[in-house]
Amino acid sequence: MARPRLELADIFRAHGPAWRQANTGHVSLSQLKVMSAIEACRTDALGGHVAGCTKCGHHHISYNSCKNRHCPKCQGPAARDWMEARAADLLPVGYFHVVFTLPAEIAQIAYWNKKAAYGLLFKASAQTVTTIAADPKRMGARVGMTSVLHTWGSALTHHPHIHMIVPGGGLSPDGTKWIGCKPGFFLHVRVLARLFRRLFLQGLMELHREGRLTFFGKLAGLADADAFATWLGPLRKIDWVVYAKPPFGGPEAVLAYLSRYTHRVAISNNRLVSADAHMVAFHWKDYRIKSGDRRSVMRLATPEFIRRFLIHVLPDGFHRIRHYGLLASSIRKANITRIRALLCVQSPEQPAAPQPEVEVIPLTLREPCPCCGSPMRIVETFRRGQKPMSRAPPREQAA
């Protein structure tokens, strides 16, 4: 794939130093680390290797990736590896996509309290689906789900929401049969929205009682318990946005969807149009437009663009992909095996365990030779600050 004409790394390298200096004392260590990682990604600052073709003799240099989860260049390989690991977990049933979104007022609280509020968003949304699906009047089944947190809108604004992928059915309470949902229909979104609203607000009140919420500016007075309870009052009466998209066409469609969403970052390099010291232009979609072409070009002052990207840096150690119910990591394999048996389908054949490598070098690379398509092997490695001994034209490629 050709290198994009403009990358986020280019903007950070050119304008990041001035931005950091102008915002000294207002940038977290995590944000600074993300900027540094993206700037260094796939450059000689991280070292790399020289790859050689086993047939035609072609050589090229591949610099190491930063592997930071916020880096646009590193998410393609990460998503590919993650999807390969998940492929064996797919069931031969319909899958649904459910989205849980926080109101703007709550999103502001979440912005100041990311770890606590995002964790509650995961918990409340998963508990909502689990509870409604288990209701005998609805489906009466134990279900599983994969949840992915996104914190951005198309304009890089703060817009926390959960994308949830749910198999269309679940195990009976005693685990003896598979209960499928109605064709093309999972659960009533209005019922989901009301329970989600109640569970999230209850959880938010609990966080407040535990002293785990912080408030600033005009909302600093919400540190008082009575003031906070009063402020939440109107939010108990408005409709919260929960919606379900039509079911996927099959397991392959689920994989294709997940590969786009699981490792997505706030903005991809392909959306960037232009950048200089004053302005960054990028493609975006205006979802307020109900019909017609929503695509347009947004222009932000360069410092504001950098700020908006960095507000989506997640707290250290925070997991943005989580599995619940039947798909919880500790019991997923056993449950999937049981469900496949109930559905009378065979488990996909597992690949043979790889034999241990006797040699560290050379290693066969995943990408074939760009000239003849033959396997490529690592013929030399070099660390950061070192120069390769082999002569080869630089080629940007994940390592």
mmCIF file of C-alpha atoms in Angstrom:
data_model
loop_
_atom_site.group_PDB
_atom_site.id
_atom_site.type_symbol
_atom_site.label_atom_id
_atom_site.label_comp_id
_atom_site.label_asym_id
_atom_site.label_seq_id
_atom_site.Cartn_x
_atom_site.Cartn_y
_atom_site.Cartn_z
ATOM 1 C CA MET A 1 0.000 0.000 0.000
ATOM 2 C CA ALA A 2 1.337 3.408 -0.954
ATOM 3 C CA ARG A 3 2.347 5.778 1.801
ATOM 4 C CA PRO A 4 -0.218 8.564 2.367
ATOM 5 C CA ARG A 5 0.921 11.953 1.092
ATOM 6 C CA LEU A 6 0.424 13.457 4.558
ATOM 7 C CA GLU A 7 0.598 11.705 7.911
ATOM 8 C CA LEU A 8 -0.204 12.589 11.483
ATOM 9 C CA ALA A 9 3.479 11.989 12.242
ATOM 10 C CA ASP A 10 4.405 14.755 9.792
ATOM 11 C CA ILE A 11 2.172 17.208 11.655
ATOM 12 C CA PHE A 12 3.592 16.197 15.026
ATOM 13 C CA ARG A 13 7.186 16.445 13.843
ATOM 14 C CA ALA A 14 6.716 19.841 12.225
ATOM 15 C CA HIS A 15 4.411 21.518 14.728
ATOM 16 C CA GLY A 16 4.511 19.345 17.859
ATOM 17 C CA PRO A 17 7.525 21.055 19.502
ATOM 18 C CA ALA A 18 5.902 24.500 19.355
ATOM 19 C CA TRP A 19 2.606 23.072 20.604
ATOM 20 C CA ARG A 20 4.263 21.319 23.540
ATOM 21 C CA GLN A 21 6.096 24.484 24.505
ATOM 22 C CA ALA A 22 2.922 26.572 24.305
ATOM 23 C CA ASN A 23 1.025 24.043 26.449
ATOM 24 C CA THR A 24 3.691 23.306 29.048
ATOM 25 C CA GLY A 25 2.041 22.128 32.253
ATOM 26 C CA HIS A 26 -1.244 21.292 30.526
ATOM 27 C CA VAL A 27 -0.213 18.091 28.723
ATOM 28 C CA SER A 28 -0.191 14.726 30.474
ATOM 29 C CA LEU A 29 2.772 12.367 30.384
ATOM 30 C CA SER A 30 0.646 9.836 28.494
ATOM 31 C CA GLN A 31 -0.104 12.395 25.779
ATOM 32 C CA LEU A 32 3.567 13.336 25.477
ATOM 33 C CA LYS A 33 4.493 9.661 25.126
ATOM 34 C CA VAL A 34 1.916 9.201 22.366
ATOM 35 C CA MET A 35 3.269 12.179 20.449
ATOM 36 C CA SER A 36 6.846 10.921 20.744
ATOM 37 C CA ALA A 37 5.878 7.401 19.671
ATOM 38 C CA ILE A 38 4.008 8.598 16.587
ATOM 39 C CA GLU A 39 6.860 10.932 15.608
ATOM 40 C CA ALA A 40 9.410 8.107 15.824
ATOM 41 C CA CYS A 41 7.276 5.360 14.267
ATOM 42 C CA ARG A 42 8.931 3.637 11.276
ATOM 43 C CA THR A 43 11.960 5.894 11.299
ATOM 44 C CA ASP A 44 15.598 5.157 12.047
ATOM 45 C CA ALA A 45 14.954 6.429 15.572
ATOM 46 C CA LEU A 46 13.536 2.983 16.408
ATOM 47 C CA GLY A 47 15.969 0.835 14.440
ATOM 48 C CA GLY A 48 14.819 -1.860 12.055
ATOM 49 C CA HIS A 49 15.983 -4.599 9.725
ATOM 50 C CA VAL A 50 17.092 -5.234 6.189
ATOM 51 C CA ALA A 51 14.910 -7.710 4.307
ATOM 52 C CA GLY A 52 16.236 -9.728 1.381
ATOM 53 C CA CYS A 53 14.374 -11.723 -1.253
ATOM 54 C CA THR A 54 15.191 -15.443 -1.341
ATOM 55 C CA LYS A 55 14.923 -15.515 -5.130
ATOM 56 C CA CYS A 56 15.677 -12.261 -6.963
ATOM 57 C CA GLY A 57 18.032 -10.667 -4.449
ATOM 58 C CA HIS A 58 15.920 -7.547 -3.847
ATOM 59 C CA HIS A 59 16.749 -5.800 -0.543
ATOM 60 C CA HIS A 60 14.970 -3.064 1.369
ATOM 61 C CA ILE A 61 15.119 -1.450 4.810
ATOM 62 C CA SER A 62 12.121 -1.686 7.116
ATOM 63 C CA TYR A 63 12.088 0.519 10.188
ATOM 64 C CA ASN A 64 10.453 -0.665 13.396
ATOM 65 C CA SER A 65 6.932 0.373 14.355
ATOM 66 C CA CYS A 66 6.179 2.112 17.642
ATOM 67 C CA LYS A 67 3.218 -0.259 18.249
ATOM 68 C CA ASN A 68 1.423 2.463 20.195
ATOM 69 C CA ARG A 69 -2.333 1.843 20.142
ATOM 70 C CA HIS A 70 -2.993 5.487 19.214
ATOM 71 C CA CYS A 71 -0.707 5.437 16.177
ATOM 72 C CA PRO A 72 -2.554 5.371 12.816
ATOM 73 C CA LYS A 73 0.243 3.423 11.103
ATOM 74 C CA CYS A 74 0.399 0.618 13.659
ATOM 75 C CA GLN A 75 -3.263 -0.345 13.823
ATOM 76 C CA GLY A 76 -3.484 -2.229 10.518
ATOM 77 C CA PRO A 77 -1.070 -5.023 11.522
ATOM 78 C CA ALA A 78 -2.483 -5.043 15.060
ATOM 79 C CA ALA A 79 -6.049 -5.424 13.770
ATOM 80 C CA ARG A 80 -4.969 -8.193 11.383
ATOM 81 C CA ASP A 81 -3.315 -10.207 14.153
ATOM 82 C CA TRP A 82 -6.277 -9.658 16.493
ATOM 83 C CA MET A 83 -8.760 -10.783 13.857
ATOM 84 C CA GLU A 84 -6.798 -13.932 13.092
ATOM 85 C CA ALA A 85 -7.008 -14.820 16.780
ATOM 86 C CA ARG A 86 -10.779 -14.138 16.858
ATOM 87 C CA ALA A 87 -11.734 -15.950 13.652
ATOM 88 C CA ALA A 88 -12.045 -19.309 15.422
ATOM 89 C CA ASP A 89 -14.484 -17.798 17.949
ATOM 90 C CA LEU A 90 -17.167 -16.843 15.416
ATOM 91 C CA LEU A 91 -20.420 -18.770 15.596
ATOM 92 C CA PRO A 92 -22.604 -19.748 12.616
ATOM 93 C CA VAL A 93 -25.400 -17.371 13.694
ATOM 94 C CA GLY A 94 -26.456 -13.833 12.869
ATOM 95 C CA TYR A 95 -24.583 -11.039 14.628
ATOM 96 C CA PHE A 96 -25.923 -7.641 15.654
ATOM 97 C CA HIS A 97 -24.244 -4.277 16.128
ATOM 98 C CA VAL A 98 -25.547 -2.212 19.066
ATOM 99 C CA VAL A 99 -24.273 1.272 19.917
ATOM 100 C CA PHE A 100 -24.520 2.964 23.341
ATOM 101 C CA THR A 101 -23.907 6.726 23.440
ATOM 102 C CA LEU A 102 -23.597 9.136 26.366
ATOM 103 C CA PRO A 103 -25.462 12.476 26.390
ATOM 104 C CA ALA A 104 -23.278 15.553 25.886
ATOM 105 C CA GLU A 105 -23.673 16.601 29.530
ATOM 106 C CA ILE A 106 -22.420 13.242 30.765
ATOM 107 C CA ALA A 107 -19.654 13.230 28.164
ATOM 108 C CA GLN A 108 -18.257 16.375 29.781
ATOM 109 C CA ILE A 109 -18.039 14.578 33.137
ATOM 110 C CA ALA A 110 -16.408 11.619 31.367
ATOM 111 C CA TYR A 111 -13.817 13.930 29.802
ATOM 112 C CA TRP A 112 -12.584 14.915 33.274
ATOM 113 C CA ASN A 113 -12.836 11.369 34.661
ATOM 114 C CA LYS A 114 -11.871 9.124 31.764
ATOM 115 C CA LYS A 115 -10.850 5.947 33.547
ATOM 116 C CA ALA A 116 -13.848 5.861 35.906
ATOM 117 C CA ALA A 117 -16.466 7.016 33.385
ATOM 118 C CA TYR A 118 -15.259 4.898 30.475
ATOM 119 C CA GLY A 119 -15.123 1.860 32.728
ATOM 120 C CA LEU A 120 -18.685 2.562 33.823
ATOM 121 C CA LEU A 121 -19.764 2.929 30.191
ATOM 122 C CA PHE A 122 -18.426 -0.565 29.472
ATOM 123 C CA LYS A 123 -20.034 -2.041 32.577
ATOM 124 C CA ALA A 124 -23.457 -0.409 32.212
ATOM 125 C CA SER A 125 -23.842 -1.232 28.516
ATOM 126 C CA ALA A 126 -22.826 -4.878 28.992
ATOM 127 C CA GLN A 127 -25.090 -5.272 32.014
ATOM 128 C CA THR A 128 -27.960 -3.740 30.039
ATOM 129 C CA VAL A 129 -27.771 -6.274 27.212
ATOM 130 C CA THR A 130 -27.167 -9.173 29.587
ATOM 131 C CA THR A 131 -30.180 -8.255 31.755
ATOM 132 C CA ILE A 132 -32.666 -7.618 28.946
ATOM 133 C CA ALA A 133 -31.615 -10.721 27.004
ATOM 134 C CA ALA A 134 -32.017 -12.891 30.116
ATOM 135 C CA ASP A 135 -35.591 -11.660 30.679
ATOM 136 C CA PRO A 136 -37.961 -14.570 29.847
ATOM 137 C CA LYS A 137 -40.333 -12.050 28.262
ATOM 138 C CA ARG A 138 -37.581 -11.000 25.817
ATOM 139 C CA MET A 139 -35.203 -13.793 24.886
ATOM 140 C CA GLY A 140 -34.579 -15.695 28.105
ATOM 141 C CA ALA A 141 -30.984 -16.486 27.230
ATOM 142 C CA ARG A 142 -27.446 -15.923 28.474
ATOM 143 C CA VAL A 143 -25.651 -13.960 25.779
ATOM 144 C CA GLY A 144 -22.105 -12.843 25.065
ATOM 145 C CA MET A 145 -20.685 -9.706 23.482
ATOM 146 C CA THR A 146 -17.549 -7.927 22.335
ATOM 147 C CA SER A 147 -17.452 -4.216 23.194
ATOM 148 C CA VAL A 148 -15.177 -1.575 21.664
ATOM 149 C CA LEU A 149 -14.804 1.954 23.052
ATOM 150 C CA HIS A 150 -14.613 4.934 20.710
ATOM 151 C CA THR A 151 -14.257 8.410 22.208
ATOM 152 C CA TRP A 152 -14.395 10.585 19.092
ATOM 153 C CA GLY A 153 -16.779 11.987 16.566
ATOM 154 C CA SER A 154 -15.868 12.555 12.934
ATOM 155 C CA ALA A 155 -14.704 16.098 13.772
ATOM 156 C CA LEU A 156 -12.388 14.757 16.541
ATOM 157 C CA THR A 157 -14.732 16.092 19.221
ATOM 158 C CA HIS A 158 -15.174 14.166 22.467
ATOM 159 C CA HIS A 159 -18.000 11.696 21.855
ATOM 160 C CA PRO A 160 -17.647 8.531 23.986
ATOM 161 C CA HIS A 161 -19.689 5.555 22.826
ATOM 162 C CA ILE A 162 -19.583 1.769 22.803
ATOM 163 C CA HIS A 163 -19.761 -0.363 19.668
ATOM 164 C CA MET A 164 -21.026 -3.785 20.692
ATOM 165 C CA ILE A 165 -21.078 -6.920 18.541
ATOM 166 C CA VAL A 166 -23.533 -9.527 19.844
ATOM 167 C CA PRO A 167 -24.392 -12.999 18.501
ATOM 168 C CA GLY A 168 -28.122 -13.270 17.782
ATOM 169 C CA GLY A 169 -28.983 -15.643 20.579
ATOM 170 C CA GLY A 170 -27.608 -17.317 23.665
ATOM 171 C CA LEU A 171 -27.639 -20.341 25.923
ATOM 172 C CA SER A 172 -30.689 -21.302 27.924
ATOM 173 C CA PRO A 173 -30.359 -20.723 31.703
ATOM 174 C CA ASP A 174 -29.513 -24.400 32.248
ATOM 175 C CA GLY A 175 -27.107 -24.427 29.309
ATOM 176 C CA THR A 176 -28.834 -27.296 27.516
ATOM 177 C CA LYS A 177 -29.988 -25.512 24.347
ATOM 178 C CA TRP A 178 -29.330 -22.571 22.077
ATOM 179 C CA ILE A 179 -32.039 -19.882 22.013
ATOM 180 C CA GLY A 180 -31.954 -17.759 18.892
ATOM 181 C CA CYS A 181 -33.440 -14.302 18.627
ATOM 182 C CA LYS A 182 -36.176 -13.406 16.154
ATOM 183 C CA PRO A 183 -34.953 -13.196 12.551
ATOM 184 C CA GLY A 184 -33.528 -9.747 11.885
ATOM 185 C CA PHE A 185 -34.377 -8.505 15.395
ATOM 186 C CA PHE A 186 -32.306 -8.567 18.563
ATOM 187 C CA LEU A 187 -33.805 -6.529 21.426
ATOM 188 C CA HIS A 188 -35.990 -3.411 21.698
ATOM 189 C CA VAL A 189 -33.674 -0.398 21.655
ATOM 190 C CA ARG A 190 -36.056 1.740 23.763
ATOM 191 C CA VAL A 191 -35.983 -0.891 26.499
ATOM 192 C CA LEU A 192 -32.202 -1.069 26.239
ATOM 193 C CA ALA A 193 -31.902 2.734 26.367
ATOM 194 C CA ARG A 194 -33.999 3.096 29.513
ATOM 195 C CA LEU A 195 -32.147 0.419 31.463
ATOM 196 C CA PHE A 196 -28.790 1.737 30.239
ATOM 197 C CA ARG A 197 -29.724 5.234 31.431
ATOM 198 C CA ARG A 198 -30.715 3.949 34.872
ATOM 199 C CA LEU A 199 -27.663 1.740 35.335
ATOM 200 C CA PHE A 200 -25.223 4.413 34.191
ATOM 201 C CA LEU A 201 -26.701 7.133 36.411
ATOM 202 C CA GLN A 202 -26.730 4.752 39.370
ATOM 203 C CA GLY A 203 -23.090 3.962 38.722
ATOM 204 C CA LEU A 204 -22.242 7.631 38.367
ATOM 205 C CA MET A 205 -23.839 8.397 41.739
ATOM 206 C CA GLU A 206 -21.819 5.573 43.283
ATOM 207 C CA LEU A 207 -18.598 6.985 41.828
ATOM 208 C CA HIS A 208 -19.497 10.364 43.314
ATOM 209 C CA ARG A 209 -20.130 8.870 46.751
ATOM 210 C CA GLU A 210 -16.740 7.169 46.570
ATOM 211 C CA GLY A 211 -15.046 10.464 45.758
ATOM 212 C CA ARG A 212 -13.827 9.233 42.371
ATOM 213 C CA LEU A 213 -15.179 12.123 40.277
ATOM 214 C CA THR A 214 -13.536 15.483 39.683
ATOM 215 C CA PHE A 215 -15.225 18.657 38.404
ATOM 216 C CA PHE A 216 -13.880 21.908 36.991
ATOM 217 C CA GLY A 217 -14.966 25.324 35.804
ATOM 218 C CA LYS A 218 -18.672 26.110 35.910
ATOM 219 C CA LEU A 219 -19.405 22.584 37.137
ATOM 220 C CA ALA A 220 -16.995 22.656 40.073
ATOM 221 C CA GLY A 221 -19.968 22.975 42.435
ATOM 222 C CA LEU A 222 -21.081 19.463 41.485
ATOM 223 C CA ALA A 223 -18.568 18.131 43.977
ATOM 224 C CA ASP A 224 -21.413 18.643 46.470
ATOM 225 C CA ALA A 225 -23.598 15.514 46.612
ATOM 226 C CA ASP A 226 -26.929 17.350 46.687
ATOM 227 C CA ALA A 227 -25.936 19.653 43.838
ATOM 228 C CA PHE A 228 -24.817 16.651 41.777
ATOM 229 C CA ALA A 229 -28.081 14.767 42.394
ATOM 230 C CA THR A 230 -30.078 17.833 41.360
ATOM 231 C CA TRP A 231 -27.963 18.310 38.230
ATOM 232 C CA LEU A 232 -28.594 14.691 37.204
ATOM 233 C CA GLY A 233 -32.372 15.096 37.561
ATOM 234 C CA PRO A 234 -33.164 16.261 34.005
ATOM 235 C CA LEU A 235 -30.880 13.571 32.564
ATOM 236 C CA ARG A 236 -33.143 10.906 34.052
ATOM 237 C CA LYS A 237 -36.011 12.084 31.844
ATOM 238 C CA ILE A 238 -34.412 12.567 28.435
ATOM 239 C CA ASP A 239 -33.960 9.809 25.887
ATOM 240 C CA TRP A 240 -30.470 8.324 25.741
ATOM 241 C CA VAL A 241 -29.260 7.208 22.330
ATOM 242 C CA VAL A 242 -29.023 3.460 21.868
ATOM 243 C CA TYR A 243 -29.495 1.971 18.416
ATOM 244 C CA ALA A 244 -29.068 -1.373 16.714
ATOM 245 C CA LYS A 245 -27.955 -1.735 13.126
ATOM 246 C CA PRO A 246 -29.297 -4.480 10.829
ATOM 247 C CA PRO A 247 -27.699 -7.898 11.337
ATOM 248 C CA PHE A 248 -24.514 -8.741 9.497
ATOM 249 C CA GLY A 249 -24.598 -10.898 6.385
ATOM 250 C CA GLY A 250 -22.508 -13.656 7.952
ATOM 251 C CA PRO A 251 -19.332 -14.410 9.912
ATOM 252 C CA GLU A 252 -17.160 -12.971 7.137
ATOM 253 C CA ALA A 253 -19.030 -9.665 7.365
ATOM 254 C CA VAL A 254 -18.505 -9.640 11.131
ATOM 255 C CA LEU A 255 -14.769 -10.078 10.651
ATOM 256 C CA ALA A 256 -14.658 -7.327 8.042
ATOM 257 C CA TYR A 257 -16.535 -4.982 10.349
ATOM 258 C CA LEU A 258 -14.446 -5.751 13.401
ATOM 259 C CA SER A 259 -11.241 -5.254 11.432
ATOM 260 C CA ARG A 260 -12.383 -1.679 10.752
ATOM 261 C CA TYR A 261 -13.540 -0.840 14.263
ATOM 262 C CA THR A 262 -11.483 -2.666 16.870
ATOM 263 C CA HIS A 263 -8.195 -0.864 16.283
ATOM 264 C CA ARG A 264 -9.433 2.394 14.811
ATOM 265 C CA VAL A 265 -7.874 5.611 16.118
ATOM 266 C CA ALA A 266 -9.346 9.112 16.252
ATOM 267 C CA ILE A 267 -8.232 9.939 12.714
ATOM 268 C CA SER A 268 -6.522 7.935 9.982
ATOM 269 C CA ASN A 269 -3.771 9.298 7.782
ATOM 270 C CA ASN A 270 -5.977 8.833 4.726
ATOM 271 C CA ARG A 271 -8.391 11.484 6.022
ATOM 272 C CA LEU A 272 -5.715 14.189 6.145
ATOM 273 C CA VAL A 273 -5.818 16.695 3.285
ATOM 274 C CA SER A 274 -3.245 19.385 4.081
ATOM 275 C CA ALA A 275 -1.373 20.941 6.983
ATOM 276 C CA ASP A 276 0.852 23.898 7.733
ATOM 277 C CA ALA A 277 1.762 25.967 10.783
ATOM 278 C CA HIS A 278 -1.654 27.596 10.818
ATOM 279 C CA MET A 279 -4.250 25.108 9.585
ATOM 280 C CA VAL A 280 -4.963 21.375 9.211
ATOM 281 C CA ALA A 281 -7.619 20.218 6.748
ATOM 282 C CA PHE A 282 -9.169 16.747 6.887
ATOM 283 C CA HIS A 283 -12.159 14.830 5.584
ATOM 284 C CA TRP A 284 -15.121 14.372 7.912
ATOM 285 C CA LYS A 285 -18.794 13.362 7.842
ATOM 286 C CA ASP A 286 -21.508 15.690 9.138
ATOM 287 C CA TYR A 287 -24.067 13.313 10.627
ATOM 288 C CA ARG A 288 -26.487 16.183 11.196
ATOM 289 C CA ILE A 289 -27.236 15.998 7.466
ATOM 290 C CA LYS A 290 -30.059 13.468 7.195
ATOM 291 C CA SER A 291 -29.751 12.778 3.477
ATOM 292 C CA GLY A 292 -27.297 13.377 0.662
ATOM 293 C CA ASP A 293 -23.540 13.510 0.809
ATOM 294 C CA ARG A 294 -22.334 14.027 4.385
ATOM 295 C CA ARG A 295 -18.681 14.205 3.418
ATOM 296 C CA SER A 296 -16.885 17.515 3.597
ATOM 297 C CA VAL A 297 -13.521 19.033 4.495
ATOM 298 C CA MET A 298 -13.034 20.540 7.953
ATOM 299 C CA ARG A 299 -10.290 23.047 8.687
ATOM 300 C CA LEU A 300 -8.939 23.507 12.203
ATOM 301 C CA ALA A 301 -6.157 25.680 13.547
ATOM 302 C CA THR A 302 -3.120 23.425 13.855
ATOM 303 C CA PRO A 303 -2.864 23.754 17.669
ATOM 304 C CA GLU A 304 -6.565 22.913 17.988
ATOM 305 C CA PHE A 305 -6.169 19.880 15.722
ATOM 306 C CA ILE A 306 -3.340 18.541 17.892
ATOM 307 C CA ARG A 307 -5.352 19.211 21.043
ATOM 308 C CA ARG A 308 -8.404 17.400 19.686
ATOM 309 C CA PHE A 309 -6.384 14.344 18.718
ATOM 310 C CA LEU A 310 -4.723 14.121 22.118
ATOM 311 C CA ILE A 311 -7.970 14.292 24.120
ATOM 312 C CA HIS A 312 -8.593 10.749 22.851
ATOM 313 C CA VAL A 313 -5.457 9.312 24.450
ATOM 314 C CA LEU A 314 -6.702 6.636 26.831
ATOM 315 C CA PRO A 315 -5.484 6.229 30.428
ATOM 316 C CA ASP A 316 -2.481 3.954 30.776
ATOM 317 C CA GLY A 317 -3.475 0.310 31.058
ATOM 318 C CA PHE A 318 -7.090 0.931 30.056
ATOM 319 C CA HIS A 319 -8.507 -1.810 27.790
ATOM 320 C CA ARG A 320 -10.641 -0.474 24.935
ATOM 321 C CA ILE A 321 -11.740 -3.930 23.718
ATOM 322 C CA ARG A 322 -13.573 -6.112 26.233
ATOM 323 C CA HIS A 323 -15.573 -9.343 26.181
ATOM 324 C CA TYR A 324 -18.562 -10.132 28.388
ATOM 325 C CA GLY A 325 -21.013 -12.908 29.192
ATOM 326 C CA LEU A 326 -20.500 -16.080 27.190
ATOM 327 C CA LEU A 327 -17.529 -14.468 25.444
ATOM 328 C CA ALA A 328 -15.664 -13.470 28.598
ATOM 329 C CA SER A 329 -12.038 -14.449 28.140
ATOM 330 C CA SER A 330 -11.866 -17.020 30.942
ATOM 331 C CA ILE A 331 -14.843 -19.086 29.696
ATOM 332 C CA ARG A 332 -15.025 -18.192 25.988
ATOM 333 C CA LYS A 333 -13.474 -21.357 24.541
ATOM 334 C CA ALA A 334 -15.597 -23.703 26.659
ATOM 335 C CA ASN A 335 -18.797 -21.839 25.838
ATOM 336 C CA ILE A 336 -18.072 -21.681 22.105
ATOM 337 C CA THR A 337 -17.343 -25.418 22.050
ATOM 338 C CA ARG A 338 -20.634 -26.104 23.836
ATOM 339 C CA ILE A 339 -22.637 -23.826 21.539
ATOM 340 C CA ARG A 340 -21.138 -25.428 18.431
ATOM 341 C CA ALA A 341 -22.138 -28.828 19.762
ATOM 342 C CA LEU A 342 -25.712 -27.639 20.386
ATOM 343 C CA LEU A 343 -25.855 -26.167 16.883
ATOM 344 C CA CYS A 344 -24.428 -29.416 15.453
ATOM 345 C CA VAL A 345 -21.538 -27.688 13.691
ATOM 346 C CA GLN A 346 -17.894 -28.667 13.757
ATOM 347 C CA SER A 347 -15.204 -26.474 15.188
ATOM 348 C CA PRO A 348 -12.810 -25.044 12.612
ATOM 349 C CA GLU A 349 -9.573 -26.941 12.306
ATOM 350 C CA GLN A 350 -6.817 -25.394 14.329
ATOM 351 C CA PRO A 351 -3.464 -24.903 12.612
ATOM 352 C CA ALA A 352 -0.637 -27.110 13.761
ATOM 353 C CA ALA A 353 1.533 -25.649 16.478
ATOM 354 C CA PRO A 354 4.575 -23.978 14.926
ATOM 355 C CA GLN A 355 7.912 -25.687 15.399
ATOM 356 C CA PRO A 356 10.475 -23.714 17.380
ATOM 357 C CA GLU A 357 12.923 -21.802 15.240
ATOM 358 C CA VAL A 358 16.489 -23.018 15.411
ATOM 359 C CA GLU A 359 17.852 -19.806 13.960
ATOM 360 C CA VAL A 360 16.923 -16.296 14.949
ATOM 361 C CA ILE A 361 18.119 -14.956 11.592
ATOM 362 C CA PRO A 362 17.000 -15.322 8.896
ATOM 363 C CA LEU A 363 13.255 -15.142 9.552
ATOM 364 C CA THR A 364 10.574 -15.397 6.893
ATOM 365 C CA LEU A 365 8.497 -12.217 6.787
ATOM 366 C CA ARG A 366 4.778 -12.003 6.237
ATOM 367 C CA GLU A 367 5.055 -9.637 3.262
ATOM 368 C CA PRO A 368 6.383 -11.149 -0.011
ATOM 369 C CA CYS A 369 8.985 -9.555 -2.243
ATOM 370 C CA PRO A 370 7.532 -6.487 -3.998
ATOM 371 C CA CYS A 371 9.461 -7.405 -7.155
ATOM 372 C CA CYS A 372 8.807 -11.118 -7.678
ATOM 373 C CA GLY A 373 6.474 -12.226 -4.864
ATOM 374 C CA SER A 374 8.920 -14.678 -3.318
ATOM 375 C CA PRO A 375 9.454 -14.958 0.469
ATOM 376 C CA MET A 376 11.492 -12.264 2.171
ATOM 377 C CA ARG A 377 13.942 -12.976 4.977
ATOM 378 C CA ILE A 378 15.637 -10.749 7.521
ATOM 379 C CA VAL A 379 19.306 -10.544 6.588
ATOM 380 C CA GLU A 380 20.347 -7.878 9.089
ATOM 381 C CA THR A 381 18.945 -6.077 12.117
ATOM 382 C CA PHE A 382 20.040 -2.740 13.534
ATOM 383 C CA ARG A 383 19.105 -0.891 16.702
ATOM 384 C CA ARG A 384 18.079 2.704 17.220
ATOM 385 C CA GLY A 385 20.895 5.049 16.391
ATOM 386 C CA GLN A 386 22.658 2.427 14.254
ATOM 387 C CA LYS A 387 22.958 2.330 10.495
ATOM 388 C CA PRO A 388 22.488 -0.883 8.496
ATOM 389 C CA MET A 389 25.630 -2.369 6.971
ATOM 390 C CA SER A 390 23.732 -3.633 3.920
ATOM 391 C CA ARG A 391 23.051 -1.143 1.185
ATOM 392 C CA ALA A 392 19.340 -0.904 0.440
ATOM 393 C CA PRO A 393 16.958 1.920 -0.390
ATOM 394 C CA PRO A 394 14.779 2.913 2.619
ATOM 395 C CA ARG A 395 11.266 1.538 2.446
ATOM 396 C CA GLU A 396 8.657 2.324 5.041
ATOM 397 C CA GLN A 397 7.153 -0.921 6.234
ATOM 398 C CA ALA A 398 6.053 -2.269 9.590
ATOM 399 C CA ALA A 399 8.614 -4.323 11.425
#
